[in-house]
């Protein structure tokens, strides 16, 4: 069985689609916690073989098609850059494999809905790899909020600012590769706002654009029918402490640097008294918990969990579509939505 502490009995076999940095992090975490990584696939056999050698993976495939066709693979982790998630996930699903898809899940809500619809039609799991959702400190934060400890939640504040490569040709700065702060960094605070407050009734966004035409920094206010707000922001060329808060009528939760990692948090009463201090280290980096959730769903014969159901992933992409509309950030993949070319 898959245990609540993020381990596995190893009977479900994983394939890794892509051999980049994030693929290495995920593979390391799952292998350290009992998961079986059966195969890796890349567009280059050499790259796949190097990755397999570094991470102790049994089989190296020289194409994504060969990976998803591998009969010894049950689940495919899609770890390519997000402009390719849609095609890669559909490829794996059509081969009968469950998928764990890196965030941002896709380039837009249309692509996300297509993945979710195909997975549901085939009885397969399509889970967004928003690893933060499944970490123990986030589970505990939800419990505290649900218990009423901090009263009615009025505000969520979350930031994700990093000083990343400035090279105009780098993926993060290239609009052709889905560059910009929003999809790479903003997905974290936006997903957190959805986690705590749900889907907003209105969004107000502002951004500063880079010389290459992607968002250098973006901020948004999410408004809710009950008067609550979420303040989210991201930036790719300046770093910050990257903390988050959940503010209620009877107190607040302060999540330390870097809030989306497995870090401590403190619960304060409205007068500032410390109600709870949470500090529970986790094994590895913590990415194994999302893999454990996918395995749990597979064993349960379910295509949707409660922590991050597919419909919420689609709603998050729709919110980022709206932010991009307001700030004027357009990608080639949007042309399909609009029925035009990308002139």
PDB file of C-alpha atoms in Angstrom, residues 74-184:
ATOM      1  CA  UNK A  74       2.077   2.056 -15.338  1.00  0.00           C
ATOM      2  CA  UNK A  75       2.445   5.801 -14.697  1.00  0.00           C
ATOM      3  CA  UNK A  76       4.190   8.510 -16.691  1.00  0.00           C
ATOM      4  CA  UNK A  77       5.624  11.593 -14.997  1.00  0.00           C
ATOM      5  CA  UNK A  78       5.610  14.421 -17.566  1.00  0.00           C
ATOM      6  CA  UNK A  79       8.631  16.592 -16.802  1.00  0.00           C
ATOM      7  CA  UNK A  80       9.124  18.535 -20.025  1.00  0.00           C
ATOM      8  CA  UNK A  81       8.738  22.352 -20.245  1.00  0.00           C
ATOM      9  CA  UNK A  82       5.091  23.355 -19.973  1.00  0.00           C
ATOM     10  CA  UNK A  83       4.507  24.171 -23.682  1.00  0.00           C
ATOM     11  CA  UNK A  84       4.898  20.424 -24.286  1.00  0.00           C
ATOM     12  CA  UNK A  85       2.785  19.106 -21.395  1.00  0.00           C
ATOM     13  CA  UNK A  86      -0.423  18.948 -23.405  1.00  0.00           C
ATOM     14  CA  UNK A  87       0.966  16.780 -26.211  1.00  0.00           C
ATOM     15  CA  UNK A  88       3.060  14.644 -23.866  1.00  0.00           C
ATOM     16  CA  UNK A  89       0.181  13.967 -21.469  1.00  0.00           C
ATOM     17  CA  UNK A  90      -2.201  13.071 -24.296  1.00  0.00           C
ATOM     18  CA  UNK A  91       0.433  10.719 -25.716  1.00  0.00           C
ATOM     19  CA  UNK A  92       0.748   8.886 -22.403  1.00  0.00           C
ATOM     20  CA  UNK A  93      -3.002   8.769 -21.736  1.00  0.00           C
ATOM     21  CA  UNK A  94      -3.707   7.401 -25.190  1.00  0.00           C
ATOM     22  CA  UNK A  95      -1.186   4.657 -24.406  1.00  0.00           C
ATOM     23  CA  UNK A  96      -3.221   3.780 -21.312  1.00  0.00           C
ATOM     24  CA  UNK A  97      -0.872   5.312 -18.745  1.00  0.00           C
ATOM     25  CA  UNK A  98      -1.794   7.428 -15.731  1.00  0.00           C
ATOM     26  CA  UNK A  99      -0.008  10.793 -15.728  1.00  0.00           C
ATOM     27  CA  UNK A 100       1.548  13.112 -13.186  1.00  0.00           C
ATOM     28  CA  UNK A 101       2.025  16.373 -15.092  1.00  0.00           C
ATOM     29  CA  UNK A 102       4.392  19.100 -13.965  1.00  0.00           C
ATOM     30  CA  UNK A 103       3.043  22.538 -13.274  1.00  0.00           C
ATOM     31  CA  UNK A 104       2.054  24.727 -14.887  1.00  0.00           C
ATOM     32  CA  UNK A 105      -0.197  21.862 -16.010  1.00  0.00           C
ATOM     33  CA  UNK A 106      -0.565  23.294 -19.530  1.00  0.00           C
ATOM     34  CA  UNK A 107      -0.360  26.615 -21.340  1.00  0.00           C
ATOM     35  CA  UNK A 108      -4.060  27.388 -20.941  1.00  0.00           C
ATOM     36  CA  UNK A 109      -7.356  26.056 -19.622  1.00  0.00           C
ATOM     37  CA  UNK A 110      -8.426  24.601 -22.977  1.00  0.00           C
ATOM     38  CA  UNK A 111      -5.410  22.299 -23.031  1.00  0.00           C
ATOM     39  CA  UNK A 112      -5.952  21.373 -19.389  1.00  0.00           C
ATOM     40  CA  UNK A 113      -9.583  20.461 -20.012  1.00  0.00           C
ATOM     41  CA  UNK A 114      -8.617  18.249 -22.946  1.00  0.00           C
ATOM     42  CA  UNK A 115      -6.203  16.276 -20.751  1.00  0.00           C
ATOM     43  CA  UNK A 116      -8.747  15.943 -17.958  1.00  0.00           C
ATOM     44  CA  UNK A 117     -11.513  14.868 -20.341  1.00  0.00           C
ATOM     45  CA  UNK A 118      -9.344  12.214 -21.987  1.00  0.00           C
ATOM     46  CA  UNK A 119      -8.173  10.859 -18.636  1.00  0.00           C
ATOM     47  CA  UNK A 120     -11.740  10.606 -17.329  1.00  0.00           C
ATOM     48  CA  UNK A 121     -12.959   8.918 -20.505  1.00  0.00           C
ATOM     49  CA  UNK A 122     -10.273   6.266 -20.119  1.00  0.00           C
ATOM     50  CA  UNK A 123     -10.610   5.873 -16.346  1.00  0.00           C
ATOM     51  CA  UNK A 124      -7.052   7.125 -15.825  1.00  0.00           C
ATOM     52  CA  UNK A 125      -5.541   9.535 -13.319  1.00  0.00           C
ATOM     53  CA  UNK A 126      -4.288  12.918 -14.553  1.00  0.00           C
ATOM     54  CA  UNK A 127      -2.799  14.696 -11.545  1.00  0.00           C
ATOM     55  CA  UNK A 128      -1.064  18.071 -11.546  1.00  0.00           C
ATOM     56  CA  UNK A 129       2.372  17.872  -9.952  1.00  0.00           C
ATOM     57  CA  UNK A 130       1.793  20.787  -7.586  1.00  0.00           C
ATOM     58  CA  UNK A 131       3.921  19.090  -4.943  1.00  0.00           C
ATOM     59  CA  UNK A 132       3.262  21.741  -2.271  1.00  0.00           C
ATOM     60  CA  UNK A 133      -0.400  20.693  -1.968  1.00  0.00           C
ATOM     61  CA  UNK A 134       0.574  17.262  -0.647  1.00  0.00           C
ATOM     62  CA  UNK A 135       3.256  18.251   1.871  1.00  0.00           C
ATOM     63  CA  UNK A 136       2.588  17.585   5.582  1.00  0.00           C
ATOM     64  CA  UNK A 137       2.686  21.245   6.599  1.00  0.00           C
ATOM     65  CA  UNK A 138      -0.033  22.067   4.075  1.00  0.00           C
ATOM     66  CA  UNK A 139      -2.178  19.189   5.297  1.00  0.00           C
ATOM     67  CA  UNK A 140      -1.863  20.573   8.830  1.00  0.00           C
ATOM     68  CA  UNK A 141      -2.654  24.131   7.699  1.00  0.00           C
ATOM     69  CA  UNK A 142      -5.926  22.924   6.171  1.00  0.00           C
ATOM     70  CA  UNK A 143      -6.794  21.143   9.393  1.00  0.00           C
ATOM     71  CA  UNK A 144      -6.179  24.297  11.425  1.00  0.00           C
ATOM     72  CA  UNK A 145      -8.338  26.415   9.124  1.00  0.00           C
ATOM     73  CA  UNK A 146     -11.148  23.845   9.098  1.00  0.00           C
ATOM     74  CA  UNK A 147     -11.096  23.695  12.908  1.00  0.00           C
ATOM     75  CA  UNK A 148     -11.833  27.422  13.113  1.00  0.00           C
ATOM     76  CA  UNK A 149      -8.670  28.229  15.050  1.00  0.00           C
ATOM     77  CA  UNK A 150      -8.060  31.454  13.105  1.00  0.00           C
ATOM     78  CA  UNK A 151     -11.737  32.240  12.574  1.00  0.00           C
ATOM     79  CA  UNK A 152     -13.101  33.247   9.187  1.00  0.00           C
ATOM     80  CA  UNK A 153     -10.356  33.488   6.593  1.00  0.00           C
ATOM     81  CA  UNK A 154     -10.261  37.020   5.203  1.00  0.00           C
ATOM     82  CA  UNK A 155      -7.002  37.149   3.299  1.00  0.00           C
ATOM     83  CA  UNK A 156      -4.275  34.996   1.733  1.00  0.00           C
ATOM     84  CA  UNK A 157      -0.927  36.581   0.912  1.00  0.00           C
ATOM     85  CA  UNK A 158       1.705  34.638  -1.023  1.00  0.00           C
ATOM     86  CA  UNK A 159       4.818  35.622  -2.940  1.00  0.00           C
ATOM     87  CA  UNK A 160       7.212  33.830  -5.267  1.00  0.00           C
ATOM     88  CA  UNK A 161      10.107  35.994  -6.384  1.00  0.00           C
ATOM     89  CA  UNK A 162      13.395  34.622  -7.677  1.00  0.00           C
ATOM     90  CA  UNK A 163      16.480  35.979  -9.408  1.00  0.00           C
ATOM     91  CA  UNK A 164      16.693  33.665 -12.413  1.00  0.00           C
ATOM     92  CA  UNK A 165      18.881  33.595 -15.559  1.00  0.00           C
ATOM     93  CA  UNK A 166      18.872  36.875 -17.474  1.00  0.00           C
ATOM     94  CA  UNK A 167      19.885  35.394 -20.838  1.00  0.00           C
ATOM     95  CA  UNK A 168      17.185  36.433 -23.351  1.00  0.00           C
ATOM     96  CA  UNK A 169      17.493  33.028 -25.022  1.00  0.00           C
ATOM     97  CA  UNK A 170      16.826  31.140 -21.776  1.00  0.00           C
ATOM     98  CA  UNK A 171      13.524  29.243 -21.661  1.00  0.00           C
ATOM     99  CA  UNK A 172      12.230  31.460 -18.847  1.00  0.00           C
ATOM    100  CA  UNK A 173      12.617  34.566 -21.015  1.00  0.00           C
ATOM    101  CA  UNK A 174      11.428  33.086 -24.309  1.00  0.00           C
ATOM    102  CA  UNK A 175       7.733  33.542 -25.169  1.00  0.00           C
ATOM    103  CA  UNK A 176       7.973  30.649 -27.656  1.00  0.00           C
ATOM    104  CA  UNK A 177       8.755  28.353 -24.702  1.00  0.00           C
ATOM    105  CA  UNK A 178       6.091  29.731 -22.365  1.00  0.00           C
ATOM    106  CA  UNK A 179       8.499  32.059 -20.586  1.00  0.00           C
ATOM    107  CA  UNK A 180       7.617  34.593 -17.933  1.00  0.00           C
ATOM    108  CA  UNK A 181       7.104  34.736 -14.195  1.00  0.00           C
ATOM    109  CA  UNK A 182       3.437  33.755 -14.169  1.00  0.00           C
ATOM    110  CA  UNK A 183       3.463  30.166 -15.401  1.00  0.00           C
ATOM    111  CA  UNK A 184       6.753  29.174 -13.772  1.00  0.00           C
TER     112      UNK A 184
END
